PDB file of C-alpha atoms in Angstrom:
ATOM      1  CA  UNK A  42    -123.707  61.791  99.317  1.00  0.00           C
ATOM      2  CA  UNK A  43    -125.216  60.394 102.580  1.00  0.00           C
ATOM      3  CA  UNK A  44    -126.801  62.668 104.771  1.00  0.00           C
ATOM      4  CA  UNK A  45    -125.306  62.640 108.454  1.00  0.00           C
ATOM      5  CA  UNK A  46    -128.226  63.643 110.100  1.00  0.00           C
ATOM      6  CA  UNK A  47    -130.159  60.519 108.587  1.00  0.00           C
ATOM      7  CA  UNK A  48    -131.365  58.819 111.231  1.00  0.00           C
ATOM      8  CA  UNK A  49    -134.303  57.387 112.071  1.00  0.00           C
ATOM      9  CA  UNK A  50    -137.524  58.955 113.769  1.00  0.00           C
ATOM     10  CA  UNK A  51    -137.532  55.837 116.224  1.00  0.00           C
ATOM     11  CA  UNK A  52    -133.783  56.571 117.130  1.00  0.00           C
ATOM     12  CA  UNK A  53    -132.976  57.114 121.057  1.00  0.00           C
ATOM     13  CA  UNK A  54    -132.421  60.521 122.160  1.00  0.00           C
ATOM     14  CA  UNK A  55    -128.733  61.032 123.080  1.00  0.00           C
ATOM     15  CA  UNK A  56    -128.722  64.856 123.768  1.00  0.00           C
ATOM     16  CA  UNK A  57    -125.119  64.527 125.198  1.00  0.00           C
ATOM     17  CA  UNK A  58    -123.515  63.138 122.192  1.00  0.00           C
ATOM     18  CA  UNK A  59    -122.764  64.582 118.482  1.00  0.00           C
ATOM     19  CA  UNK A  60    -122.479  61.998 115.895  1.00  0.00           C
ATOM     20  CA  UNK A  61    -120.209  62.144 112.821  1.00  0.00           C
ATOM     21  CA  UNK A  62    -121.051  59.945 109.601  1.00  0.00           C
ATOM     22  CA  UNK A  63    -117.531  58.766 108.355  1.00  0.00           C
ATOM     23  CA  UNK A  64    -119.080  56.278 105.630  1.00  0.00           C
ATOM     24  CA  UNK A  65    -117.138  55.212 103.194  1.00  0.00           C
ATOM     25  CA  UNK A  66    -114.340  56.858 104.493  1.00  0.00           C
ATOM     26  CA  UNK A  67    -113.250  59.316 107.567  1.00  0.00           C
ATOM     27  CA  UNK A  68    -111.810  62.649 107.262  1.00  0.00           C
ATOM     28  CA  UNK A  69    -108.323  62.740 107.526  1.00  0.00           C
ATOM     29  CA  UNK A  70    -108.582  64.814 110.897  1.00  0.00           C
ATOM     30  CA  UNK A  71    -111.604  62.663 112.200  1.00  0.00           C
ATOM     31  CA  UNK A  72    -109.425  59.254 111.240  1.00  0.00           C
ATOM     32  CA  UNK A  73    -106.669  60.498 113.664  1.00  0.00           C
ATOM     33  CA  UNK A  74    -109.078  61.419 116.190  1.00  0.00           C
ATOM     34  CA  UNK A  75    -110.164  57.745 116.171  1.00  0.00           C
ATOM     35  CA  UNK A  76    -106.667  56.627 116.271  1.00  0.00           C
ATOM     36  CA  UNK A  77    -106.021  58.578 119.417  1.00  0.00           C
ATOM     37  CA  UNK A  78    -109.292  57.473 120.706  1.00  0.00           C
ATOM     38  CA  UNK A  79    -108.366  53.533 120.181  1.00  0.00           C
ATOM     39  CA  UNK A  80    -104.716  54.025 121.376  1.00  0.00           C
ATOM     40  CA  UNK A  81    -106.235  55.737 125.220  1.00  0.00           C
ATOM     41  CA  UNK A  82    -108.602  53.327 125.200  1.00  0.00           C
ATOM     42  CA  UNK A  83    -106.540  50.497 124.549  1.00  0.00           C
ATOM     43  CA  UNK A  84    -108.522  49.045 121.609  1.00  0.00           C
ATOM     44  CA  UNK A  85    -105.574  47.349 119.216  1.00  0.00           C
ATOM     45  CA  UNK A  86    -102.346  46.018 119.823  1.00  0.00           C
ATOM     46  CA  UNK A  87    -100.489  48.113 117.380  1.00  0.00           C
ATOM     47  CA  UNK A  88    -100.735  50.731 114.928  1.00  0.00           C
ATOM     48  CA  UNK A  89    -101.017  47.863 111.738  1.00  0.00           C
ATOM     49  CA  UNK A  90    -104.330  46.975 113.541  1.00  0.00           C
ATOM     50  CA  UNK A  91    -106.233  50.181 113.554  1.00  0.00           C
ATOM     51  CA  UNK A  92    -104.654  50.924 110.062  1.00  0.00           C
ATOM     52  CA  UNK A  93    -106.762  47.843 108.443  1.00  0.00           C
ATOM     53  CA  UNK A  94    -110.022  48.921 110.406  1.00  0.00           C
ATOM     54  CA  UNK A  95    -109.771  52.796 109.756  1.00  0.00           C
ATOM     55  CA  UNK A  96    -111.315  52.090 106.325  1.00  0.00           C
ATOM     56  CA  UNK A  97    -114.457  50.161 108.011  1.00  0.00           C
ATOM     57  CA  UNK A  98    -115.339  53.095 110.341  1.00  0.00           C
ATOM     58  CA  UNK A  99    -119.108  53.867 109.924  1.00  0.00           C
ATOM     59  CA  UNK A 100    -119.834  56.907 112.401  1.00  0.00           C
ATOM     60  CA  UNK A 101    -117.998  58.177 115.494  1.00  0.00           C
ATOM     61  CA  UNK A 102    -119.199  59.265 118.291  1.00  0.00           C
ATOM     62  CA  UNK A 103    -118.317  62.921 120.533  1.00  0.00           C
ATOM     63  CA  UNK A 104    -118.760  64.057 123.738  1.00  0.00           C
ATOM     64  CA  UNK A 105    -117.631  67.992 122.974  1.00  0.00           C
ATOM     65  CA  UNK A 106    -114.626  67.229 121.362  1.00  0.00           C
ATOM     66  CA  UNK A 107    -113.684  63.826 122.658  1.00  0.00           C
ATOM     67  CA  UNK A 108    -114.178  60.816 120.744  1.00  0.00           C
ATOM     68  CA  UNK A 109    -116.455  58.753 123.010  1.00  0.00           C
ATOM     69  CA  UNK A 110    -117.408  55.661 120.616  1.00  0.00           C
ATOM     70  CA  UNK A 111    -116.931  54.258 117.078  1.00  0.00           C
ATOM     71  CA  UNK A 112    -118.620  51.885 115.031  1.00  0.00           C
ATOM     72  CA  UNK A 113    -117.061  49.846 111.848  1.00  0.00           C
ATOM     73  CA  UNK A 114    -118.577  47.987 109.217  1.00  0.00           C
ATOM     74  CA  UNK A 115    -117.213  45.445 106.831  1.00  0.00           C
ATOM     75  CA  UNK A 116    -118.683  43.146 103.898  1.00  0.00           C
ATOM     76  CA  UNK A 117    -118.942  39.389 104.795  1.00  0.00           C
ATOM     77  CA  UNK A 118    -121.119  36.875 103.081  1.00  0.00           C
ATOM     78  CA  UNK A 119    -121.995  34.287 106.008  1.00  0.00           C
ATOM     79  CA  UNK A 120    -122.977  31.053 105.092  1.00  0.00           C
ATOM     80  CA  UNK A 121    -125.940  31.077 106.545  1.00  0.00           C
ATOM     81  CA  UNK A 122    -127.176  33.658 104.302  1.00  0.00           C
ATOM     82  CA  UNK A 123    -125.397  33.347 101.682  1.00  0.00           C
ATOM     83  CA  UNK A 124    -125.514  36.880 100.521  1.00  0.00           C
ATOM     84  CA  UNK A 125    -123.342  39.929 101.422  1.00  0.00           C
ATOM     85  CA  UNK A 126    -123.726  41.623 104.672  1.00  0.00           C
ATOM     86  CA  UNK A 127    -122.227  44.106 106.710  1.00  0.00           C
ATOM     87  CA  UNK A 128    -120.650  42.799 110.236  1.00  0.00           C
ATOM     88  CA  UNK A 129    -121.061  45.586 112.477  1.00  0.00           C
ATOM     89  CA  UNK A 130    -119.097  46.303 115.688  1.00  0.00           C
ATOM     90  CA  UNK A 131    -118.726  49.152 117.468  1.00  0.00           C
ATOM     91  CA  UNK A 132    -116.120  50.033 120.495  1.00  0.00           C
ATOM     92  CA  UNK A 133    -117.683  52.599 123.155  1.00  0.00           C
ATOM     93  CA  UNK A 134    -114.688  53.699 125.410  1.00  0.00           C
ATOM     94  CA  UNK A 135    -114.958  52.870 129.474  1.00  0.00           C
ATOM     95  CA  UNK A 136    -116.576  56.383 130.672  1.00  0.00           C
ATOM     96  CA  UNK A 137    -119.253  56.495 128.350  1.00  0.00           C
ATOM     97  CA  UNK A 138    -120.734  52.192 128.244  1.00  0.00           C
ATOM     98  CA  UNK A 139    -124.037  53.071 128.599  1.00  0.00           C
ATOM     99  CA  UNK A 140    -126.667  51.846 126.785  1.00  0.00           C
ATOM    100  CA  UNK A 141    -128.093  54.664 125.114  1.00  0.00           C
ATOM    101  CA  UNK A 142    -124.995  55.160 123.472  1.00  0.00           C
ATOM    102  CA  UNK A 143    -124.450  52.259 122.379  1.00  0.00           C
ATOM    103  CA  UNK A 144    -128.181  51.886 120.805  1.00  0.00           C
ATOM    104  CA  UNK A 145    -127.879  55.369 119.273  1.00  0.00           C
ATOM    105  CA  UNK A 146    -124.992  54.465 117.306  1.00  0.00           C
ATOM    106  CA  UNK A 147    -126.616  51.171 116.629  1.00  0.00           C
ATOM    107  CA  UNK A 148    -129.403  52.988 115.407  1.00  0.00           C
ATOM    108  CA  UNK A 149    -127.576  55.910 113.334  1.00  0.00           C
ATOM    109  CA  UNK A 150    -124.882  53.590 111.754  1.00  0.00           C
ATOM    110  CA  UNK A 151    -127.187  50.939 110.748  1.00  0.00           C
ATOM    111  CA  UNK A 152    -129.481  54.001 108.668  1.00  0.00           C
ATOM    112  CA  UNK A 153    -126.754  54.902 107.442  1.00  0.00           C
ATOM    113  CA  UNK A 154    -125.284  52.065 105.907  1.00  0.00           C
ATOM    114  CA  UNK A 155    -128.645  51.480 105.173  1.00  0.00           C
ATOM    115  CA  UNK A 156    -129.023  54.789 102.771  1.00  0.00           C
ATOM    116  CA  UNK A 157    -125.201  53.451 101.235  1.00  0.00           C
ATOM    117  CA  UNK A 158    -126.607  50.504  99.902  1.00  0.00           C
ATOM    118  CA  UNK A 159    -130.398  51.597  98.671  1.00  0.00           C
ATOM    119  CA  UNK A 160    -127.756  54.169  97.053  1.00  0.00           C
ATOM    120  CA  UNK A 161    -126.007  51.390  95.223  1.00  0.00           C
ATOM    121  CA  UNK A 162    -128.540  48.878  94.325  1.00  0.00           C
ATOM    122  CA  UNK A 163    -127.699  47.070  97.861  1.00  0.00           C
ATOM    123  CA  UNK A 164    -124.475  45.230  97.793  1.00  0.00           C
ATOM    124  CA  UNK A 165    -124.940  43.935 101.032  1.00  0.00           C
ATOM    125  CA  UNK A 166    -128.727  43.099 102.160  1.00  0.00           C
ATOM    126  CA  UNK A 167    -128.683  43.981 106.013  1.00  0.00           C
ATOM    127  CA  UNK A 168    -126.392  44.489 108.833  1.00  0.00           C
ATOM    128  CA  UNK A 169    -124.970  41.356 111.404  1.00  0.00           C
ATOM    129  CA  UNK A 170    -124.022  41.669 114.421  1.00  0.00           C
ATOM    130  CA  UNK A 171    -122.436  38.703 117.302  1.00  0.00           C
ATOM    131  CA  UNK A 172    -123.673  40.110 120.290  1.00  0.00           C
ATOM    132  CA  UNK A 173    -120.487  39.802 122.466  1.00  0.00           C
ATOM    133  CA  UNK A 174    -121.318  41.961 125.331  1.00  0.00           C
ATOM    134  CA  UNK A 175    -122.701  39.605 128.170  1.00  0.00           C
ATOM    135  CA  UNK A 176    -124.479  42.558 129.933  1.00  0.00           C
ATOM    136  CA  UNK A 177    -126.419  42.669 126.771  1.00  0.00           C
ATOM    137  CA  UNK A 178    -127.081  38.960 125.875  1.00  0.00           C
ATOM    138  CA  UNK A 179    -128.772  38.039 129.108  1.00  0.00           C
ATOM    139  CA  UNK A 180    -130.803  41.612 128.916  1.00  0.00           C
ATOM    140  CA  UNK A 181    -131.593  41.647 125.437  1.00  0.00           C
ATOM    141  CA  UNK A 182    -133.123  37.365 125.186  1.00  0.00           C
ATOM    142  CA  UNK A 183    -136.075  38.703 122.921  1.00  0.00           C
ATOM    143  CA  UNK A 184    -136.038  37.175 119.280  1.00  0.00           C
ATOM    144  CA  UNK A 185    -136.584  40.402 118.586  1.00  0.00           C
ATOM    145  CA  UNK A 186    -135.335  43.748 119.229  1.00  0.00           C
ATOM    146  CA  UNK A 187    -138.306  45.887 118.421  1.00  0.00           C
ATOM    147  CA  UNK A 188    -136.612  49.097 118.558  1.00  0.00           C
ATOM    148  CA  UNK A 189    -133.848  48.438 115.573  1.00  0.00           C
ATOM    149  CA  UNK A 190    -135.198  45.520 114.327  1.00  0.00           C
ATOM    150  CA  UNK A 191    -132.194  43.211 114.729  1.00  0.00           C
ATOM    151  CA  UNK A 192    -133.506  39.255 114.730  1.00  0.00           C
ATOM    152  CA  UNK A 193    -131.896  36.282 115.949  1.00  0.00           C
ATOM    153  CA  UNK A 194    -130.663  33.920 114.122  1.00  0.00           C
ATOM    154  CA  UNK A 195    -128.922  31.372 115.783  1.00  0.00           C
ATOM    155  CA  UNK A 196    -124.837  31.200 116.536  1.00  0.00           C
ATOM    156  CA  UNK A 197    -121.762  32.209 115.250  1.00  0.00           C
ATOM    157  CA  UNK A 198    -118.131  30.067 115.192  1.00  0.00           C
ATOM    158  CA  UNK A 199    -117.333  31.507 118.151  1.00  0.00           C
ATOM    159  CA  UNK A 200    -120.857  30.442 119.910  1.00  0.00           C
ATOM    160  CA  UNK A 201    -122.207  33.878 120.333  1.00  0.00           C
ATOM    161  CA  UNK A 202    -125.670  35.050 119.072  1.00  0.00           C
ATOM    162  CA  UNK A 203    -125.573  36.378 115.332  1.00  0.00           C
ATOM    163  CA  UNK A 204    -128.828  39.364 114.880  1.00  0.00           C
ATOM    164  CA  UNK A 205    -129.512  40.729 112.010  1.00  0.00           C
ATOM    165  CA  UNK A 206    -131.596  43.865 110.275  1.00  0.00           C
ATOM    166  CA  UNK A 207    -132.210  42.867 107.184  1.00  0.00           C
ATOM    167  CA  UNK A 208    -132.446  46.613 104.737  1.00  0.00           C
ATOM    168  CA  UNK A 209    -135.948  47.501 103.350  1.00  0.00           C
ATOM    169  CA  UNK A 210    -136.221  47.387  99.738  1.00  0.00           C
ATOM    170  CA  UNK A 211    -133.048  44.638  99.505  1.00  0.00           C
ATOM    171  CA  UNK A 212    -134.317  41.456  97.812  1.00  0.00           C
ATOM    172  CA  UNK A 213    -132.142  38.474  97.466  1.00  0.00           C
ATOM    173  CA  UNK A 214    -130.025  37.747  95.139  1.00  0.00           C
ATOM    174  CA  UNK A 215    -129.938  34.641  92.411  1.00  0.00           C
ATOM    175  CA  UNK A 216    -127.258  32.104  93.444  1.00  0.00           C
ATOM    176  CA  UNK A 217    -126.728  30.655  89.923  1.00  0.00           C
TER     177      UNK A 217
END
């Protein structure tokens, strides 16, 4: 089992907000939470959508007992790596977009998904990201984010920068 509180030293304070680790899988009363969460916020079209990426939700995020942001995960092997990775995303509702939040969960999701795959002899070798938020692209034009790591590394289909945090300890695999 993967400890909740695992996250790491270097993570930003967010005294405001309580996280929840749902990896692999939320609660049953936590996964309805979300849904109400997505549904105020306006985050899918219909119920079919948030059904297929309930089982991709990562960590949550609460302000007392509101759900105030979510992250998701899902394995994708990118040709440009060639190996498995998890494609993170994560939907912060319209009262709390700030960025502290959004790098806290950043931080916290990506340990834990992290811990998941030391746990299981890595499956997927880092964590990818498309940086769609345009506050954050012209903000964040380092090659590197120091604080979690993430690295650029070029474009995605849909033309938007692709970082990634590559796990410590994950070694690449033998393509034959």
């Amino acid at each position: 089992m993967i400890d909740a509180s695992a996250t790491p030293a270097h993570a930003a304070p967010a005294r405001r907000f309580r996280f929840v680790a749902d990896w692999p899988a939320p609660a049953a009363e936590d996964a309805e939470a979300i849904r109400g969460f997505w549904r105020r916020e306006h985050a899918f079209n219909d119920e079919a959508q948030m059904t297929a990426r309930l089982p991709q939700v990562v960590m949550h995020a609460l302000d007392g007992d509101e759900v105030a942001a979510v992250s998701t995960a899902v394995a994708v092997t990118p040709p440009i790596f060639g190996q498995p990775v998890y494609y993170y995303r994560s939907f912060v509702g319209r009262k709390w977009r700030t960025t502290i939040l959004v790098e806290s969960l950043l931080k916290r999701s990506q340990a834990l998904l992290g811990a998941f795959a030391r746990e299981r002899d890595f499956p997927c070798i880092g964590v990818l990201l498309e940086l769609e938020n345009a506050r954050f692209r012209k903000r964040m034009r380092m090659p590197v984010w120091s604080r979690t790591g993430f690295v650029y590394v070029g474009r995605s289909g849909r033309g938007l920068e692709y970082r990634v945090a590559f796990f410590g300890g994950a070694t690449l695999k033998d393509p034959s």
